[in-house]
XYZ file of N, CA and C in Angstrom:
717
model
N 72.045 122.678 30.745
C 72.396 121.633 28.357
C 71.715 122.954 28.122
N 72.136 122.117 26.750
C 71.394 123.485 25.958
C 70.447 122.815 25.490
N 69.333 123.868 24.782
C 67.830 123.677 25.086
C 67.849 123.536 23.663
N 67.024 122.236 22.696
C 67.027 121.902 21.229
C 65.960 122.261 21.135
N 65.392 123.446 19.637
C 64.176 124.006 19.226
C 64.219 122.310 17.803
N 62.939 122.627 18.291
C 62.146 121.633 16.623
C 61.194 122.197 16.137
N 61.524 122.508 15.108
C 59.938 123.089 14.975
C 59.024 122.985 14.175
N 57.724 122.325 14.004
C 56.936 121.978 13.228
C 56.448 122.397 12.565
N 56.342 121.976 10.825
C 55.795 122.925 10.249
C 54.180 122.621 9.503
N 53.757 121.803 10.294
C 52.722 121.735 9.897
C 51.681 122.278 8.650
N 51.424 123.068 9.762
C 50.566 124.898 8.688
C 51.222 125.114 7.711
N 52.126 124.698 7.661
C 52.758 125.204 6.135
C 51.964 124.208 5.934
N 52.301 123.481 5.303
C 50.898 122.509 4.888
C 49.691 122.501 4.673
N 48.782 122.766 5.956
C 47.460 122.985 5.855
C 47.534 124.144 5.293
N 48.243 125.313 5.150
C 48.192 127.001 4.294
C 47.653 125.617 2.574
N 48.573 124.973 2.328
C 48.837 124.248 0.907
C 47.616 123.355 0.633
N 47.359 122.861 1.751
C 45.972 122.168 1.126
C 45.122 123.368 1.397
N 44.748 124.028 1.558
C 43.420 124.837 1.526
C 43.767 125.004 0.300
N 43.764 124.883 -0.691
C 43.693 124.845 -2.026
C 44.381 124.321 -3.001
N 44.826 122.895 -1.831
C 45.249 121.636 -3.322
C 46.119 122.126 -4.282
N 47.041 122.955 -3.589
C 48.166 123.797 -4.706
C 49.391 123.341 -4.294
N 50.055 124.093 -4.908
C 52.252 123.677 -4.830
C 52.349 124.399 -3.389
N 51.939 125.799 -3.043
C 52.129 125.972 -2.257
C 51.113 127.179 -1.130
N 51.840 127.545 0.276
C 53.825 126.696 0.363
C 54.119 125.789 0.912
N 55.556 125.995 -0.480
C 56.306 124.347 0.233
C 56.792 124.488 1.550
N 56.154 123.298 2.767
C 56.839 122.616 3.891
C 58.439 122.723 3.519
N 58.688 121.833 2.649
C 60.488 121.990 2.543
C 61.174 123.894 2.837
N 60.854 124.266 1.916
C 61.072 125.907 1.832
C 60.733 126.439 3.515
N 59.625 126.066 4.485
C 59.966 126.278 4.952
C 60.795 125.594 5.949
N 60.970 124.963 6.309
C 62.028 123.734 6.838
C 63.453 123.828 6.632
N 63.720 124.740 5.220
C 65.282 125.186 4.761
C 65.310 126.999 5.507
N 64.089 127.677 5.996
C 64.233 128.769 6.603
C 64.805 128.249 7.351
N 63.738 127.718 8.118
C 63.705 127.581 9.883
C 65.119 126.924 10.256
N 65.861 125.470 9.000
C 67.381 125.701 9.745
C 67.820 127.377 9.822
N 67.779 127.529 8.924
C 68.518 128.831 9.010
C 69.421 129.603 9.672
N 67.365 129.680 10.679
C 67.184 130.351 11.686
C 67.169 130.048 12.910
N 67.598 129.054 12.453
C 69.490 128.117 14.087
C 67.864 126.840 15.280
N 66.280 126.320 13.930
C 66.113 124.897 14.194
C 67.548 124.128 14.295
N 67.047 123.459 15.451
C 67.987 122.044 15.378
C 67.367 121.195 14.607
N 65.323 120.954 14.913
C 65.297 119.869 13.951
C 63.988 120.240 13.234
N 63.419 119.704 12.236
C 61.973 119.658 11.794
C 61.051 118.787 12.311
N 59.563 118.965 12.188
C 58.931 117.520 13.062
C 57.284 118.250 12.202
N 57.171 117.148 11.771
C 55.878 116.453 10.914
C 55.195 116.159 11.765
N 53.878 115.565 11.252
C 52.978 114.319 11.615
C 51.828 114.026 10.522
N 52.848 112.907 9.844
C 52.167 112.660 8.381
C 51.114 112.154 9.151
N 49.448 112.261 9.146
C 48.015 111.735 9.626
C 47.743 111.173 9.073
N 46.944 109.665 9.449
C 46.015 108.864 8.374
C 45.205 109.815 7.708
N 44.954 110.966 7.332
C 43.615 111.340 6.564
C 44.526 112.560 5.416
N 45.953 112.559 6.098
C 46.882 113.453 5.041
C 46.368 114.502 5.420
N 45.582 114.881 6.283
C 44.992 116.095 5.984
C 46.105 117.930 6.001
N 47.136 117.988 6.165
C 48.248 118.798 5.478
C 49.229 117.802 5.036
N 50.185 117.050 6.225
C 51.491 115.931 5.513
C 51.069 115.861 4.793
N 51.659 115.152 3.350
C 51.686 114.629 2.306
C 52.895 112.850 2.114
N 52.827 112.819 1.970
C 53.669 111.177 1.712
C 55.190 111.447 1.438
N 54.518 112.248 -0.101
C 55.327 113.007 -0.671
C 56.317 113.646 -0.018
N 55.871 114.900 0.379
C 56.642 115.999 1.733
C 57.519 115.108 2.872
N 57.290 113.623 3.038
C 58.060 113.706 4.155
C 59.619 112.686 3.705
N 58.910 112.428 2.480
C 60.219 111.664 1.877
C 61.717 113.194 1.166
N 60.723 114.041 1.005
C 61.705 115.048 0.154
C 62.057 115.425 1.290
N 61.450 116.283 2.651
C 62.363 116.586 4.228
C 63.603 115.427 4.454
N 63.005 114.534 4.259
C 63.935 113.284 4.493
C 65.264 113.615 3.711
N 65.714 113.848 2.376
C 66.380 114.314 1.542
C 66.789 115.505 1.797
N 66.111 116.561 1.837
C 67.004 118.283 1.425
C 67.200 118.807 3.179
N 66.716 118.269 3.863
C 67.605 119.171 5.410
C 68.295 118.947 6.233
N 68.852 119.604 6.355
C 70.668 119.236 6.735
C 70.835 119.426 8.079
N 69.685 119.369 9.360
C 69.432 118.942 10.486
C 68.106 117.767 11.079
N 67.607 117.296 12.008
C 67.042 116.238 12.412
C 65.977 116.096 11.889
N 65.157 115.413 11.399
C 63.667 115.433 10.172
C 62.523 114.076 12.341
N 61.956 115.069 12.702
C 61.105 114.175 13.397
C 60.074 113.852 12.966
N 59.205 112.292 12.900
C 58.006 112.355 11.662
C 57.598 111.788 13.152
N 56.111 112.197 13.192
C 55.098 111.882 14.907
C 53.706 110.978 13.964
N 53.794 110.026 13.866
C 52.762 109.227 13.790
C 52.040 108.478 15.023
N 50.686 107.717 14.086
C 50.122 107.231 15.220
C 49.879 105.613 14.500
N 49.966 105.013 15.651
C 50.036 103.008 15.392
C 49.203 102.528 14.108
N 49.406 103.159 13.409
C 48.416 102.466 11.971
C 49.725 101.878 11.143
N 49.588 100.403 10.896
C 50.527 99.553 10.304
C 50.368 100.299 9.212
N 50.200 101.215 8.429
C 50.759 101.935 6.707
C 51.462 102.967 7.278
N 51.188 103.425 8.287
C 51.735 104.650 8.546
C 53.560 104.329 9.294
N 53.844 103.255 9.824
C 54.299 102.463 10.397
C 55.280 102.610 9.329
N 54.995 101.542 7.753
C 55.438 100.909 7.335
C 56.419 102.032 6.317
N 55.605 102.665 6.133
C 56.633 104.443 5.751
C 57.696 105.128 6.382
N 57.351 105.296 7.986
C 58.304 105.519 8.902
C 59.792 104.578 8.313
N 59.495 103.244 7.969
C 60.709 102.107 8.363
C 61.405 102.368 6.814
N 60.835 102.487 6.375
C 61.078 103.475 4.645
C 61.831 103.685 4.308
N 60.907 105.462 4.927
C 61.680 106.677 4.678
C 63.033 107.141 5.746
N 63.120 105.985 6.950
C 64.318 106.696 8.122
C 63.829 107.645 8.486
N 63.356 108.230 9.540
C 63.245 110.254 9.747
C 64.407 109.321 10.942
N 65.027 110.700 11.817
C 66.227 110.393 12.435
C 65.191 109.452 14.645
N 64.003 110.532 13.984
C 62.823 110.371 15.136
C 61.926 110.058 15.135
N 61.060 108.629 15.534
C 59.861 108.954 15.217
C 58.848 109.419 16.570
N 57.781 109.920 15.861
C 56.985 109.989 17.998
C 56.248 109.184 17.648
N 55.888 109.189 18.355
C 54.140 107.985 18.252
C 53.339 108.869 19.141
N 51.988 109.103 18.969
C 51.001 109.513 19.349
C 49.866 109.280 19.257
N 49.153 109.962 19.702
C 47.835 109.270 19.566
C 46.690 109.462 18.730
N 46.126 109.427 18.119
C 44.752 110.547 16.866
C 44.199 109.747 16.254
N 42.721 110.760 16.315
C 41.732 111.006 16.429
C 40.715 111.474 15.116
N 40.358 110.555 13.924
C 39.784 111.992 13.259
C 39.536 113.484 13.063
N 38.514 113.166 14.567
C 37.632 114.059 14.551
C 38.079 115.175 15.051
N 39.376 114.543 15.719
C 40.249 115.942 16.436
C 40.640 116.901 15.534
N 40.923 118.053 15.998
C 41.527 119.774 15.315
C 43.222 119.504 15.382
N 43.235 118.922 16.655
C 44.663 119.124 17.161
C 44.516 117.629 17.477
N 45.200 117.321 18.474
C 46.317 116.356 19.792
C 45.467 116.785 20.602
N 44.329 115.884 21.708
C 43.986 115.910 22.258
C 44.010 115.745 23.997
N 45.758 114.706 23.976
C 45.650 114.584 24.814
C 46.884 112.892 24.389
N 47.903 112.667 25.149
C 48.693 111.608 25.408
C 48.613 110.560 25.366
N 49.754 109.664 24.073
C 49.344 108.226 23.840
C 49.120 107.676 25.137
N 47.959 106.550 24.814
C 47.811 105.649 26.657
C 49.191 104.066 26.539
N 50.094 104.245 27.192
C 51.246 103.492 27.027
C 50.668 101.565 27.920
N 50.732 102.543 29.088
C 50.486 101.923 30.375
C 48.077 101.267 29.687
N 48.835 99.539 29.802
C 47.825 98.499 29.418
C 48.459 98.187 27.808
N 48.772 98.710 27.585
C 49.051 98.180 26.174
C 50.428 98.552 25.285
N 51.428 98.484 26.777
C 52.442 97.140 26.621
C 52.592 96.785 25.464
N 51.925 95.915 25.162
C 52.493 94.822 24.286
C 52.372 95.616 23.039
N 51.364 96.795 22.042
C 50.799 96.650 21.180
C 51.840 97.646 20.755
N 52.123 98.875 21.773
C 52.933 99.930 22.402
C 54.919 99.560 21.632
N 55.021 98.464 22.658
C 56.574 98.068 21.794
C 57.008 97.036 20.933
N 55.860 96.765 19.963
C 55.641 96.505 18.723
C 56.185 96.851 18.243
N 55.734 98.218 18.375
C 55.448 99.282 17.549
C 57.070 100.303 17.861
N 57.656 100.490 18.728
C 58.611 100.794 18.782
C 59.602 99.589 17.995
N 59.851 98.646 19.094
C 60.368 98.009 18.375
C 61.179 98.218 16.764
N 59.691 97.599 16.100
C 60.135 97.733 14.595
C 61.386 98.879 14.228
N 60.200 100.055 14.809
C 60.719 102.002 14.536
C 62.544 101.867 14.936
N 62.993 101.021 15.893
C 64.556 101.294 16.352
C 65.540 100.264 15.787
N 64.276 99.511 15.357
C 65.255 98.287 14.532
C 65.931 98.693 13.182
N 64.936 100.000 12.550
C 64.898 100.629 11.682
C 65.705 102.315 12.089
N 66.122 101.685 12.613
C 66.998 102.873 13.121
C 67.210 103.946 13.250
N 65.617 103.968 13.946
C 65.306 105.583 14.271
C 65.327 105.749 16.042
N 66.026 106.723 16.489
C 65.489 107.163 17.879
C 63.697 107.128 18.120
N 62.914 106.828 19.034
C 61.526 106.376 19.226
C 61.126 107.215 20.100
N 60.110 108.025 20.579
C 59.684 109.550 21.621
C 58.048 108.684 21.341
N 57.438 108.882 22.905
C 56.727 108.398 23.154
C 55.781 110.034 23.163
N 54.484 110.337 23.018
C 54.091 111.207 23.799
C 53.365 111.172 24.253
N 53.490 111.061 25.136
C 52.747 110.984 26.676
C 52.219 112.010 27.937
N 51.006 111.983 28.417
C 50.747 112.770 29.880
C 51.698 112.763 31.129
N 51.163 114.085 31.765
C 52.901 114.077 32.475
C 52.337 112.828 33.560
N 52.430 111.784 33.251
C 51.523 110.905 34.672
C 52.913 109.851 34.862
N 53.332 109.672 36.040
C 53.849 108.271 36.268
C 53.938 107.106 35.369
N 52.264 106.542 35.685
C 53.032 105.134 35.217
C 53.077 105.004 33.683
N 52.301 106.539 32.575
C 53.027 106.027 31.837
C 54.172 106.792 31.209
N 54.737 107.115 31.941
C 56.520 107.372 32.130
C 57.232 105.727 32.047
N 56.566 105.751 33.410
C 57.114 103.934 33.500
C 56.701 102.831 32.337
N 55.796 102.741 31.657
C 55.547 102.453 30.752
C 56.518 102.843 29.596
N 56.102 104.094 29.477
C 57.224 103.902 27.957
C 58.654 103.274 28.072
N 59.459 103.568 29.623
C 60.616 102.964 29.786
C 60.841 101.156 29.634
N 59.658 100.743 29.796
C 59.346 99.868 29.899
C 59.168 98.841 28.741
N 58.312 99.708 27.680
C 58.039 99.169 26.086
C 59.495 99.056 24.972
N 60.639 100.528 25.849
C 62.155 100.055 25.147
C 62.549 101.542 24.132
N 61.133 102.685 24.086
C 61.374 103.839 24.000
C 62.672 104.766 24.492
N 63.256 105.428 23.564
C 64.147 106.192 24.284
C 64.262 107.996 24.674
N 63.357 107.900 24.004
C 62.419 109.491 24.434
C 61.388 109.851 24.465
N 61.401 110.161 25.240
C 59.106 110.910 25.738
C 59.101 111.762 25.919
N 58.490 112.852 25.216
C 57.466 114.460 24.601
C 56.795 113.809 26.000
N 56.830 115.061 26.779
C 55.956 114.617 27.363
C 55.162 115.647 27.046
N 53.495 115.519 27.445
C 52.591 116.329 26.473
C 51.728 117.998 27.050
N 52.519 119.341 26.891
C 51.791 120.991 28.176
C 50.570 121.549 27.068
N 50.753 120.655 27.292
C 48.046 121.321 26.437
C 47.708 121.600 27.243
N 47.478 120.736 28.508
C 46.813 120.830 29.446
C 47.556 122.326 30.230
N 48.331 122.966 30.610
C 49.345 123.591 31.190
C 49.413 124.683 30.630
N 49.940 124.424 28.932
C 49.322 126.278 28.439
C 47.627 126.745 27.751
N 47.372 125.173 28.558
C 45.036 126.111 28.043
C 44.884 126.527 29.859
N 45.558 126.479 30.870
C 45.799 127.397 32.065
C 45.714 128.826 32.464
N 45.060 129.588 33.088
C 44.821 130.926 33.294
C 44.956 131.217 34.437
N 44.562 130.178 35.658
C 45.088 130.806 36.958
C 46.249 130.883 37.682
N 46.856 131.999 37.939
C 48.735 131.588 38.393
C 48.729 130.520 39.441
N 48.078 129.706 40.281
C 48.205 128.863 41.040
C 47.781 127.281 40.471
N 46.805 127.538 39.704
C 46.519 126.221 38.434
C 48.073 126.208 37.878
N 48.495 127.381 36.609
C 49.945 126.890 36.409
C 50.766 126.713 37.202
N 50.633 126.984 38.401
C 51.898 126.655 39.477
C 51.821 125.076 39.951
N 51.039 124.861 40.025
C 51.416 123.562 39.907
C 51.364 122.340 38.753
N 50.833 123.271 38.195
C 50.878 121.692 37.258
C 51.964 121.600 36.632
N 53.137 123.341 36.691
C 54.104 123.332 36.102
C 55.579 122.369 37.040
N 54.521 122.307 38.729
C 55.070 121.323 39.833
C 55.762 120.103 38.904
N 53.988 119.547 38.801
C 53.515 118.425 37.883
C 54.668 117.928 36.487
N 54.654 119.383 36.311
C 55.928 118.592 34.465
C 57.262 119.108 35.099
N 57.301 119.143 35.927
C 58.867 119.240 36.685
C 59.094 118.168 37.238
N 58.082 117.048 37.972
C 58.225 115.971 38.206
C 58.569 115.412 37.609
N 57.386 114.661 36.197
C 57.251 113.708 36.031
C 58.492 114.064 35.286
N 59.217 115.231 34.175
C 60.839 114.977 33.950
C 61.527 114.476 34.209
N 61.776 114.598 35.502
C 62.513 114.048 36.430
C 62.506 112.596 36.895
N 61.313 111.527 36.538
C 60.908 111.000 36.926
C 60.994 109.929 35.310
N 61.053 111.311 34.638
C 61.509 110.264 33.394
C 63.248 110.189 32.721
N 64.401 111.422 33.283
C 64.850 111.201 33.254
C 66.355 110.119 34.009
N 65.301 109.837 35.764
C 65.921 109.000 37.025
C 66.034 107.338 35.588
N 65.114 107.016 34.488
C 64.784 106.438 34.047
C 64.982 105.332 32.940
N 66.469 106.592 33.123
C 67.759 106.487 31.197
C 66.618 107.322 30.273
N 65.741 108.106 30.441
C 65.104 108.655 28.820
C 65.366 110.088 28.885
N 65.200 110.054 27.652
C 65.473 111.860 26.933
C 64.090 112.301 27.554
N 63.989 113.097 27.897
C 62.737 114.550 27.857
C 62.535 115.456 27.629
N 61.555 115.309 26.253
C 61.165 116.666 25.373
C 59.866 116.870 26.260
N 59.011 118.355 25.546
C 57.901 118.439 25.835
C 57.456 119.202 24.354
N 56.167 120.071 24.323
C 55.333 120.226 23.499
C 54.079 119.731 23.739
N 53.180 120.641 22.389
C 52.358 121.194 22.986
C 51.617 121.940 23.215
N 51.390 123.310 22.274
C 50.412 124.508 22.665
C 51.542 125.064 24.112
N 53.072 125.027 23.124
C 53.563 125.981 23.832
C 54.185 127.807 22.824
N 53.733 128.387 23.632
C 53.888 129.809 22.746
C 55.212 130.754 23.392
N 55.543 131.917 22.506
C 56.129 132.919 23.417
C 55.773 133.513 25.073
N 54.593 133.308 25.446
C 54.497 133.130 26.791
C 54.976 132.576 27.318
N 54.311 131.294 27.405
C 54.253 129.747 28.911
C 55.479 129.062 28.502
N 56.514 129.306 27.157
C 57.857 128.324 27.542
C 59.162 128.280 28.403
N 59.210 130.242 28.728
C 60.314 130.308 29.585
C 60.219 129.123 30.517
N 59.189 129.564 31.744
C 59.436 128.562 32.590
C 59.860 127.077 32.308
N 58.654 126.308 31.738
C 59.406 124.811 31.660
C 61.007 124.616 31.046
N 62.038 126.231 29.948
C 63.403 125.674 30.400
C 63.817 126.466 31.198
N 63.542 126.681 31.961
C 64.339 127.637 33.105
C 64.555 125.937 34.472
N 63.218 124.589 33.975
C 63.417 123.817 34.860
C 65.582 123.110 34.987
N 65.095 123.359 32.930
C 66.553 122.835 32.609
C 66.482 121.407 32.598
N 65.168 120.622 32.540
C 64.737 119.319 32.855
C 64.592 118.923 31.109
N 64.058 119.849 30.489
C 64.380 119.213 29.299
C 65.241 119.670 28.311
N 65.351 118.398 27.473
C 65.647 118.523 26.310
C 65.503 119.688 25.154
N 64.488 118.899 24.991
C 64.283 119.871 23.295
C 62.993 119.944 23.387
N 61.802 121.251 22.528
C 61.000 121.851 23.158
C 59.946 121.402 21.399
N 59.682 121.115 21.125
C 58.555 120.975 19.864
C 57.784 122.380 20.338
N 57.181 122.896 19.020
C 56.837 124.049 19.444
C 56.458 124.434 17.544
N 54.982 124.216 17.101
C 54.654 124.882 15.772
C 53.610 125.843 14.891
N 52.401 125.584 15.828
C 51.101 126.392 15.810
C 51.918 127.723 16.170
N 52.911 128.285 17.123
C 53.074 129.626 17.755
C 53.738 129.804 16.217
N 54.601 129.093 16.551
C 55.762 129.967 15.050
C 55.260 130.399 14.183
N 54.840 129.360 13.608
C 53.456 130.000 12.252
C 53.096 131.016 12.229
N 52.063 131.108 13.750
C 51.284 132.312 13.377
C 52.494 133.337 13.494
N 53.239 133.704 14.134
C 54.045 134.424 14.170
C 54.538 134.786 13.136
N 55.178 133.859 12.637
C 55.993 134.133 10.917
C 54.453 134.566 9.872
N 53.222 134.841 10.560
C 52.538 135.281 9.172
C 52.348 136.844 9.161
N 53.316 137.410 10.503
C 53.288 139.019 10.993
C 54.650 139.142 10.856
N 55.672 137.757 11.156
C 57.055 138.427 11.148
C 57.957 137.923 9.637
N 57.100 137.129 9.327
C 57.686 136.315 8.611
C 59.437 134.639 9.179
N 59.426 134.214 8.756
C 59.544 132.476 8.961
C 60.982 132.744 9.826
N 61.495 133.506 9.203
C 63.009 132.839 9.609
C 62.844 133.820 10.836
N 62.088 135.306 10.562
C 62.246 136.458 12.502
C 61.453 135.912 13.491
N 60.205 135.077 13.811
C 59.901 133.906 14.148
C 60.206 132.673 14.075
N 61.254 132.051 13.953
C 62.045 131.245 14.190
C 63.074 131.755 15.017
N 63.849 132.751 15.177
C 64.802 133.599 15.992
C 64.502 133.345 17.223
N 63.060 134.424 16.964
C 62.334 134.835 18.858
C 62.170 133.881 19.743
N 62.317 132.583 18.817
C 62.101 130.966 19.777
C 63.218 131.677 20.020
N 63.853 130.953 19.228
C 65.708 130.320 19.853
C 66.514 131.390 21.185
N 65.479 132.409 20.853
C 66.665 133.190 21.711
C 65.369 133.022 22.707
N 64.401 132.818 23.310
C 63.757 132.716 24.280
C 64.274 131.107 25.011
N 64.715 130.391 23.954
C 64.924 129.015 24.252
C 66.189 129.157 25.019
N 67.234 130.450 24.768
C 68.697 130.376 25.679
C 68.404 131.358 26.353
N 67.532 132.437 26.573
C 67.888 132.690 28.463
C 67.912 132.900 29.136
């Protein structure tokens, strides 16, 4: 199957917010990514608004030509914005004010009523709904139970491993998790910590529909330009 690339442009906004100015503009970054072959644009509207702002989400919804994927926490305010803006998809993620970046997957098992209510609200507003979860069978099963259409498997642990035996074991876990999700009728994506060196073993599995990648692409763009950085990643997904 064709593998899709979603580019997370949060860190373009991080650079802008460092000076509280108007540049670099996330919309401009999104349009460059699309021209370079991105299949979708991902942004995370955090409760503390540390990077992406409400106006960014609304502008992206109006102007991009591919798909807008909005990452969001289970907060009434953010859910209401999502239902108003109506991105193509919403990905529910855990959020901690003290974290530098998302530290793990959403706990769905044991919180089915709460998560299910949010999923229902988002789906009624016309979105596909993904849950960002750890590669854990009980979380995958709970995600299907609450009505999610997609899951995004958290690959941060895999991305941080260095010993070959540990890498192989985690790749096997990710493959089993993707197979479980697909058997339950879920669309299975992956993301977090993926870069130009570690994404290809996951691509080779043929089990993931889309990879959401941000930090690695924006980091490479500092040296090569954003167009080239996206094209380089797109080439790896097609290899």
